[in-house]
mmCIF file of C-alpha atoms in Angstrom:
data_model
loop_
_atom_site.group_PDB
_atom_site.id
_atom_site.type_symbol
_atom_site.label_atom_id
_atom_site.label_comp_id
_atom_site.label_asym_id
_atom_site.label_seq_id
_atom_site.Cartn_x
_atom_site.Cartn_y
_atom_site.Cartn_z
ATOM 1 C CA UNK A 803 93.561 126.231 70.226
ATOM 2 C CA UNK A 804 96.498 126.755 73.236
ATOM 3 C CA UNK A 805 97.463 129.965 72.944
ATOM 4 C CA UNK A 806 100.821 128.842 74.567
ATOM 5 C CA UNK A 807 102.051 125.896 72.527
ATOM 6 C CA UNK A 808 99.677 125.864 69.448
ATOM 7 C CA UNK A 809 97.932 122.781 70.474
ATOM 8 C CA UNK A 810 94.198 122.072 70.165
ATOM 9 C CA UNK A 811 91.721 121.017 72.795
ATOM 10 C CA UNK A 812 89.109 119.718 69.855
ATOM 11 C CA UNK A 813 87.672 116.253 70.997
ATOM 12 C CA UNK A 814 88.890 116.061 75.304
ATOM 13 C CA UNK A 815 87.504 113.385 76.545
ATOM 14 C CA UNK A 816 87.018 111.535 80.115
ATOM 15 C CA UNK A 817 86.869 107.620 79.688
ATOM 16 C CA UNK A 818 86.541 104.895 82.039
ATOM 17 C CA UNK A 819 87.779 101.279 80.688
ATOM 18 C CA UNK A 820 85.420 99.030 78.941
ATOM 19 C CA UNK A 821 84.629 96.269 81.032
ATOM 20 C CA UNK A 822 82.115 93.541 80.229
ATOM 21 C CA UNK A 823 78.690 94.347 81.578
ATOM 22 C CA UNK A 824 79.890 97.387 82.349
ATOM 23 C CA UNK A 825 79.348 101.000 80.681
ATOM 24 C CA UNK A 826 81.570 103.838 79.106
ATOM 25 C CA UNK A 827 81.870 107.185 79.920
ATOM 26 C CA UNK A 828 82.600 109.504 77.134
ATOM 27 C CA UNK A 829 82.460 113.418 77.601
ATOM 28 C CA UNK A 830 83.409 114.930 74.475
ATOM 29 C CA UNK A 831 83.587 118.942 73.916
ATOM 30 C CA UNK A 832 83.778 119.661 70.501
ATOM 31 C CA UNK A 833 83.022 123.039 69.607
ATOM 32 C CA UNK A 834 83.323 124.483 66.069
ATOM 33 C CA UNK A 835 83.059 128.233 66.019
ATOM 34 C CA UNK A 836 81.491 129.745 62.844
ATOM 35 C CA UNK A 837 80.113 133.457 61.924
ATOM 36 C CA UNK A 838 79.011 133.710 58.760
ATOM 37 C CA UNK A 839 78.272 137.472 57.496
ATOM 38 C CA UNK A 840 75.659 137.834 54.640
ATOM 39 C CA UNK A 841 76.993 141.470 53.314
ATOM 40 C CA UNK A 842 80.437 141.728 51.798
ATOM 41 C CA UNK A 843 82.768 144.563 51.909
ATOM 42 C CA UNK A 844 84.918 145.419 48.745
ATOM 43 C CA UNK A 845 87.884 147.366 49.278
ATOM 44 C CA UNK A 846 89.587 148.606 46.215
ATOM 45 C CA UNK A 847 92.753 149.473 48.134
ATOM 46 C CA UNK A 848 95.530 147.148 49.371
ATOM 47 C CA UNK A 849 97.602 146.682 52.368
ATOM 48 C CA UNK A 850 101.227 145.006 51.262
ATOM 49 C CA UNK A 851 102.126 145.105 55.184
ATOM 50 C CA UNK A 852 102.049 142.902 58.143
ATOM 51 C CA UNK A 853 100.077 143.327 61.703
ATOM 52 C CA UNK A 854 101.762 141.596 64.274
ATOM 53 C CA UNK A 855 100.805 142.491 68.043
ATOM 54 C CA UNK A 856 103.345 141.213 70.164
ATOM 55 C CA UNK A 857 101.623 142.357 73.489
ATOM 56 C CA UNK A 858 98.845 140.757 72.621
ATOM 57 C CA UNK A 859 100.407 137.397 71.966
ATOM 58 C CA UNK A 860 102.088 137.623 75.513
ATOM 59 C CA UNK A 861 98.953 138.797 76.936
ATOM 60 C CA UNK A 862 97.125 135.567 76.129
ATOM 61 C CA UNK A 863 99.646 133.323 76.928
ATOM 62 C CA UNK A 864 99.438 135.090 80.275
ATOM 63 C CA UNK A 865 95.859 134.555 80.716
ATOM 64 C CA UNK A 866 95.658 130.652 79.695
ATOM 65 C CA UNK A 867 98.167 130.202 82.029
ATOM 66 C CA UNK A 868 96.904 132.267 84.623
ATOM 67 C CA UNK A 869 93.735 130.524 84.874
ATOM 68 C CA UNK A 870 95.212 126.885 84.848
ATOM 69 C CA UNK A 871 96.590 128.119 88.172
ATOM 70 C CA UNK A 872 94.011 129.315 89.828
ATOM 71 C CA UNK A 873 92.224 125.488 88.744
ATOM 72 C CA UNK A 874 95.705 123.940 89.817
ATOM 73 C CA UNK A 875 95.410 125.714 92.686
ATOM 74 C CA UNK A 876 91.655 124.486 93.506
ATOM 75 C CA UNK A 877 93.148 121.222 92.697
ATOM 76 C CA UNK A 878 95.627 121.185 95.119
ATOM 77 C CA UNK A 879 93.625 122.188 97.772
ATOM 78 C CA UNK A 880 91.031 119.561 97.481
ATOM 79 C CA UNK A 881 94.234 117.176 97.486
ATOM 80 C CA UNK A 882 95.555 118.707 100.837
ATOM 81 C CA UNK A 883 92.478 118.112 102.077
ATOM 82 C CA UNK A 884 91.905 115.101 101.670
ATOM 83 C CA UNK A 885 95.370 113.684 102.299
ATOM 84 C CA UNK A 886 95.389 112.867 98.534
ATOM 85 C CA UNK A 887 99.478 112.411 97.584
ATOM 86 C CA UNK A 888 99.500 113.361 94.108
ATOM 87 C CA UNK A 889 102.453 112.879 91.570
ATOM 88 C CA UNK A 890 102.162 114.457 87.930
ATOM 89 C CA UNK A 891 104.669 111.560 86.087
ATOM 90 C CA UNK A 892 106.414 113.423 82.807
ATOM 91 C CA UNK A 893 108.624 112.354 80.064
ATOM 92 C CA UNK A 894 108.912 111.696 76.264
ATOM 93 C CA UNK A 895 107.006 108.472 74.602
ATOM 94 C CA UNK A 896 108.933 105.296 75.148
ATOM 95 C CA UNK A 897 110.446 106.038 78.617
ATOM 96 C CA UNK A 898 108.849 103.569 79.755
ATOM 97 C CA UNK A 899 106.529 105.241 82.170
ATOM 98 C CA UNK A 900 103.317 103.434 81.762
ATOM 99 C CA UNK A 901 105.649 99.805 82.573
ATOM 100 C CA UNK A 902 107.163 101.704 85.181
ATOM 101 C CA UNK A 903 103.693 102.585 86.654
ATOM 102 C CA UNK A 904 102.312 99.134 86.421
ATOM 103 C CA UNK A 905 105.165 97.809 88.232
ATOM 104 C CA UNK A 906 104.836 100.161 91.085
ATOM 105 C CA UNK A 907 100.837 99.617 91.056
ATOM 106 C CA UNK A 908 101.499 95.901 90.971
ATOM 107 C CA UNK A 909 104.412 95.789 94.141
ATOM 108 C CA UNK A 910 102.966 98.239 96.161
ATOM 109 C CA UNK A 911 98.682 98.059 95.179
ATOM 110 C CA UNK A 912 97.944 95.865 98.088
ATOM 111 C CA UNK A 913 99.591 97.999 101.418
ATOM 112 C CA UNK A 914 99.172 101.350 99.594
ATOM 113 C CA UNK A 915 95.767 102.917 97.875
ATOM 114 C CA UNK A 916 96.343 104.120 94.544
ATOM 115 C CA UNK A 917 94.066 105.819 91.258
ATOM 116 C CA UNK A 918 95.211 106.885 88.824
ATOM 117 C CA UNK A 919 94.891 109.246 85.054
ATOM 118 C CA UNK A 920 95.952 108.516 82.561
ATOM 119 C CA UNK A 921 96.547 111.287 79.766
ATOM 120 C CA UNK A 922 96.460 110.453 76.104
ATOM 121 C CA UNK A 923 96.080 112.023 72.979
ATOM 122 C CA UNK A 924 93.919 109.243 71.622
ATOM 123 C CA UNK A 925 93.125 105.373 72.901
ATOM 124 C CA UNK A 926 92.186 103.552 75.860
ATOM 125 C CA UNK A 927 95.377 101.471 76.046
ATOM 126 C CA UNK A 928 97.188 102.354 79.222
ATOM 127 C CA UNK A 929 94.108 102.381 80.807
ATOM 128 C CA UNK A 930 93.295 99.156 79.966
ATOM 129 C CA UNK A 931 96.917 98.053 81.132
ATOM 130 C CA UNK A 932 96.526 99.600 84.579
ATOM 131 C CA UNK A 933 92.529 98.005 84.756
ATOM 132 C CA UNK A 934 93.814 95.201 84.074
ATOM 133 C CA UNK A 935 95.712 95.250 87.806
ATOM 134 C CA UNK A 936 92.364 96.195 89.408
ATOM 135 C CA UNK A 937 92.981 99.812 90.173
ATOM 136 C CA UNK A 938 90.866 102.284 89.788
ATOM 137 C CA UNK A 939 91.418 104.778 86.476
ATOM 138 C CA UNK A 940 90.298 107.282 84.492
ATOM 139 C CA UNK A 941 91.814 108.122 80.425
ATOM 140 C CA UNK A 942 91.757 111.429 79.249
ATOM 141 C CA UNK A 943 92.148 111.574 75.926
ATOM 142 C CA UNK A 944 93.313 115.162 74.719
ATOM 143 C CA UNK A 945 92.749 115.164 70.830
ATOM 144 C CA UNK A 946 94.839 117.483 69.039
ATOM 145 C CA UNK A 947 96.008 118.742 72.930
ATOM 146 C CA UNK A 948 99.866 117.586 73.489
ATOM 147 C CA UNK A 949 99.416 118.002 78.019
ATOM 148 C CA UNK A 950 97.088 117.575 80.587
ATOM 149 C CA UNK A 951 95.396 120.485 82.026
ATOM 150 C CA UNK A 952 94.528 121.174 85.579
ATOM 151 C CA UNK A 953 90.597 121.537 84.539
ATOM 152 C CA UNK A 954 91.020 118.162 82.735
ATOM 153 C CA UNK A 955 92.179 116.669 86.049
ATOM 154 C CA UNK A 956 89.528 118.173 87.817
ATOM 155 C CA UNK A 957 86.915 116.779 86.253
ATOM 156 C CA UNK A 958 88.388 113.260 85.869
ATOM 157 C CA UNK A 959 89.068 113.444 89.503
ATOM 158 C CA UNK A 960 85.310 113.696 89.968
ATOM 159 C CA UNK A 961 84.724 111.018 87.869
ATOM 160 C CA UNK A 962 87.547 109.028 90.177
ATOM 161 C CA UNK A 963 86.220 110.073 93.471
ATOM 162 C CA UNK A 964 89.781 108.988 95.121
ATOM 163 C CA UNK A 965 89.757 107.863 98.954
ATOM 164 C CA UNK A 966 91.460 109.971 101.827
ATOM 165 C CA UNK A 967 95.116 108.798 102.719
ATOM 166 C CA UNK A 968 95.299 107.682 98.937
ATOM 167 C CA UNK A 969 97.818 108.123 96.120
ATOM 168 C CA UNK A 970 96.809 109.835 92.793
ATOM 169 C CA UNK A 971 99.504 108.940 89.713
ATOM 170 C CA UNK A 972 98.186 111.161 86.687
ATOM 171 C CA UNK A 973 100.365 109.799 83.822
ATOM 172 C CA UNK A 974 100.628 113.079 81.612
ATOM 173 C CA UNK A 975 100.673 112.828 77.477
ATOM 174 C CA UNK A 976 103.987 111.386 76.503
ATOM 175 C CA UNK A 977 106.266 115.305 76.197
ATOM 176 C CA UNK A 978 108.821 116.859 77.226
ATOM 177 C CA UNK A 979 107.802 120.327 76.245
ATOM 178 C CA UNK A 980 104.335 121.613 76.693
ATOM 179 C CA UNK A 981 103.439 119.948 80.069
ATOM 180 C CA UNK A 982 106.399 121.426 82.140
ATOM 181 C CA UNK A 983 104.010 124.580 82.138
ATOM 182 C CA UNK A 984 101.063 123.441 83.658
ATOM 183 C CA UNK A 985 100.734 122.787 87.088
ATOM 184 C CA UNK A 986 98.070 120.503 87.573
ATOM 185 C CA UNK A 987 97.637 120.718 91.345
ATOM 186 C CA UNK A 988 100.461 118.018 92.112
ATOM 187 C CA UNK A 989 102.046 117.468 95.032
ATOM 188 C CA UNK A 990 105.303 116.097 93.111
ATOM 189 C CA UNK A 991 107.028 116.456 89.783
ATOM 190 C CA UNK A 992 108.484 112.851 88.690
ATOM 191 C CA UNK A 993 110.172 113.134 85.016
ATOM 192 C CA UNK A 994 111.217 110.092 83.830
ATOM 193 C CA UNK A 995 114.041 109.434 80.990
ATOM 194 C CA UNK A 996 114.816 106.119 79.865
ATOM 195 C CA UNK A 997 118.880 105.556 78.980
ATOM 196 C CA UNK A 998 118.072 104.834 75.058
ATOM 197 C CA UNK A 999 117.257 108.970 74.973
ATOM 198 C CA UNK A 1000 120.779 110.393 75.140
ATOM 199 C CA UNK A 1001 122.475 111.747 78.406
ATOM 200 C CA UNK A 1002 121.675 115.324 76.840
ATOM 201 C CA UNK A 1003 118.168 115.369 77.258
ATOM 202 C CA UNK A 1004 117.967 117.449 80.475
ATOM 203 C CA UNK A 1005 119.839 120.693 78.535
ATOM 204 C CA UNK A 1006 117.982 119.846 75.162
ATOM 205 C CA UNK A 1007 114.641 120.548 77.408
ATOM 206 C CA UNK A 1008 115.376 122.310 80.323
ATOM 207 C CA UNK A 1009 111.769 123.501 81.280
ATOM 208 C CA UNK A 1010 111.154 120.188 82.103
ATOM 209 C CA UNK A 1011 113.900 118.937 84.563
ATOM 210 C CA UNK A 1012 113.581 122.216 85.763
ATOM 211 C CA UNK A 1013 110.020 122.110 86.893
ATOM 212 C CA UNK A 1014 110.704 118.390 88.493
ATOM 213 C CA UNK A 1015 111.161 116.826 92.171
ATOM 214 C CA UNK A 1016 112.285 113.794 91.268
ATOM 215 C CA UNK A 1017 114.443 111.957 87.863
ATOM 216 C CA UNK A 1018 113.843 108.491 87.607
ATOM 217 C CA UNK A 1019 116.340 107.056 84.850
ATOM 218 C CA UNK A 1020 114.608 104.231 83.396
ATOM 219 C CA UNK A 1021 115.586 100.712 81.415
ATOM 220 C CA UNK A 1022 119.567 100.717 83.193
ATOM 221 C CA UNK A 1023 119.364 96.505 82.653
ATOM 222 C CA UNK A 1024 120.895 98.180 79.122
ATOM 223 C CA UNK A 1025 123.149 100.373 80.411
ATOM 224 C CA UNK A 1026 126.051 96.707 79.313
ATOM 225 C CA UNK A 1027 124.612 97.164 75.805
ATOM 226 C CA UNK A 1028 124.477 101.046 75.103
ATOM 227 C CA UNK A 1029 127.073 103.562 75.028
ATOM 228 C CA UNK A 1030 125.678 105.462 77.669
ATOM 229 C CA UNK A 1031 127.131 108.466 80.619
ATOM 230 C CA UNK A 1032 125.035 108.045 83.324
ATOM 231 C CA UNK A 1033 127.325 110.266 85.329
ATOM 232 C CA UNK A 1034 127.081 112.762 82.227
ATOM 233 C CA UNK A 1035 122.685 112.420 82.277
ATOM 234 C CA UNK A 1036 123.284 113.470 85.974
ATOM 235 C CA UNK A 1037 125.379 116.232 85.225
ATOM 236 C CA UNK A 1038 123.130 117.861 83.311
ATOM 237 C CA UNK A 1039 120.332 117.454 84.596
ATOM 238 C CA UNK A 1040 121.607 119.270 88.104
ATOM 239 C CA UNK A 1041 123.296 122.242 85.907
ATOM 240 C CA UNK A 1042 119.534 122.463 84.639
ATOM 241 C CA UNK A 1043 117.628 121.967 88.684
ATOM 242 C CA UNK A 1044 120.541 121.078 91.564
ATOM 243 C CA UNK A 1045 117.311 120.173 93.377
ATOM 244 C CA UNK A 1046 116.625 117.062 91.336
ATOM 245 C CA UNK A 1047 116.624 113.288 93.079
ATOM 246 C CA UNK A 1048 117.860 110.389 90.882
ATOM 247 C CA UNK A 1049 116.225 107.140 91.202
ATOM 248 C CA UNK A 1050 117.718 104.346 88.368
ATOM 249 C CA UNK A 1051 115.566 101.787 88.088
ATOM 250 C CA UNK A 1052 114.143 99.076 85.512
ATOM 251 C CA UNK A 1053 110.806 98.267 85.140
ATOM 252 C CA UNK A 1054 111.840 95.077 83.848
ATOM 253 C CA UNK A 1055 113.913 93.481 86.532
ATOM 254 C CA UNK A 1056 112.742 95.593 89.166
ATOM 255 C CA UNK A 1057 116.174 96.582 89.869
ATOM 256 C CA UNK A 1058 116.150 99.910 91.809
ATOM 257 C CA UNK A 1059 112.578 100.232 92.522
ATOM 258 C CA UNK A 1060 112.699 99.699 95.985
ATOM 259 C CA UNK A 1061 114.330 102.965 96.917
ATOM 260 C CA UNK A 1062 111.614 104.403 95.114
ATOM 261 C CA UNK A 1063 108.970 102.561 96.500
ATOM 262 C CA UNK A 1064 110.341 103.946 99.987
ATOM 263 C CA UNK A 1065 110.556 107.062 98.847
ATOM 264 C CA UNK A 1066 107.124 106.685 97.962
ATOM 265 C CA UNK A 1067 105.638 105.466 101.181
ATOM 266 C CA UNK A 1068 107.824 107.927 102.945
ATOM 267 C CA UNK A 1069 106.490 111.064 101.359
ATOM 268 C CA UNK A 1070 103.362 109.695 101.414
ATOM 269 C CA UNK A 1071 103.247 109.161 105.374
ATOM 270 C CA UNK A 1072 104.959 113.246 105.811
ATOM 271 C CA UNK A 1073 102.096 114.712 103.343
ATOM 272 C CA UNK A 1074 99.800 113.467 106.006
ATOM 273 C CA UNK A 1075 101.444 114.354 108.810
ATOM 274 C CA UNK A 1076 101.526 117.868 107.345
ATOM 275 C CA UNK A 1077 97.855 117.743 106.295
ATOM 276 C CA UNK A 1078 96.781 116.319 109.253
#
């Protein structure tokens, strides 16, 4: 159980795509806890109050925290050094960021090297999708977990075994919530929103446009058919982190994705100059 948002980590596991003549690999932790006592204590008294800790609460959510970064942080350094560009890719289900990922994989797969993970609570379906291009990838499925952890990539990365001078796109559990705390060792922040969410997003979940780099505003081919404030989206999201970058883009038409496909190779080439 995450002491932090309530969510389970009951049933992780590390999966490579089926392929024919080729084999699965399934790590599964699944550890059930149970003390049974054989004496029994009976009290003839009753308590009719509460015990609540507080500090003990805030003390845990400390800890679990705590040691994600320090594994973030061993993350991160094995990233640096190996001039491993990595990009932790947010946002709520149905933003489109698994299309948006193929369509980057498939434009830019032959000048640029790319892996990626994919994060899931259950299925091998985006996997399979991003397989299907011929790139290299790894699913973590999370069970009852609702975000990635920086352990989780750890071990997938080993599975991986990415190439120097490389790009690693972990594709985190479709939420806007829980994974804007955990740092899983990434170089960038990309949170993606699609226009059929509501220009109010960035305020209704500020953790997360707060923790990003970069906002890429997904599906505008609709922006004719919707009543939707782009300017508005912006807005808020820059009361919520002036910092951000806007990219609008559709994975459909490919409208827009250039400027982030340069944006892409650009960062790329200055994370190796500064690694180098």
């Amino acid at each position: 159980m995450c002491g932090v948002c309530g969510c389970g980590t009951d049933g992780i596991a590390i999966n490579k795509p089926n392929k024919e003549n080729n084999h699965n690999h399934n790590h599964t932790h699944d550890h059930d806890h149970s003390h049974s006592h054989g004496h029994s204590h009976d009290h003839n008294h009753t308590h009719d109050h509460s015990h609540f800790h507080g500090k003990t609460v805030i003390d845990l959510e400390r800890d679990i925290l705590s040691q994600n970064n320090i594994e973030a942080a061993r993350n991160r350094g094995y990233f640096e050094a190996k001039n491993i560009f990595t990009l932790n890719l947010v946002s709520s289900p149905g933003s489109g960021k698994t299309s948006i990922l193929e369509t980057t994989l498939k434009d830019l797969k032959d000048k640029l090297d790319f892996y990626v993970i994919e994060g899931d609570q259950q299925t091998l379906n985006d996997a399979d999708r991003i397989d299907a291009l011929n790139v290299p990838v790894i699913q973590v499925n999370t069970g009852k977990g609702c975000h990635l952890e920086s352990d989780m990539i750890y071990n997938a990365v080993k599975e991986l075994k990415p190439k120097e001078n490389s790009i690693l796109m972990i594709e985190n559990v479709g939420n806007l919530v829980c994974p804007s705390m955990f740092d899983l060792g990434e170089q960038k922040r990309v949170v993606i929103i699609s226009i059929t969410e509501g220009e109010d997003k960035p305020i209704k979940y500020p953790d997360m446009f707060h923790s990003a780099d970069i906002c890429l505003i997904n599906k505008i081919d609709l922006l004719p058919h919707l009543n939707f404030n782009l300017d508005a989206l912006k807005k808020y999201a820059l009361q919520v982190n002036h910092h951000l970058e806007f990219f609008e883009v559709s994975a459909t038409t490919g409208e827009g994705m250039d400027k982030w496909y340069n944006w892409l190779k650009t960062e790329l080439k200055q994370n190796q100059i500064k690694n180098s």
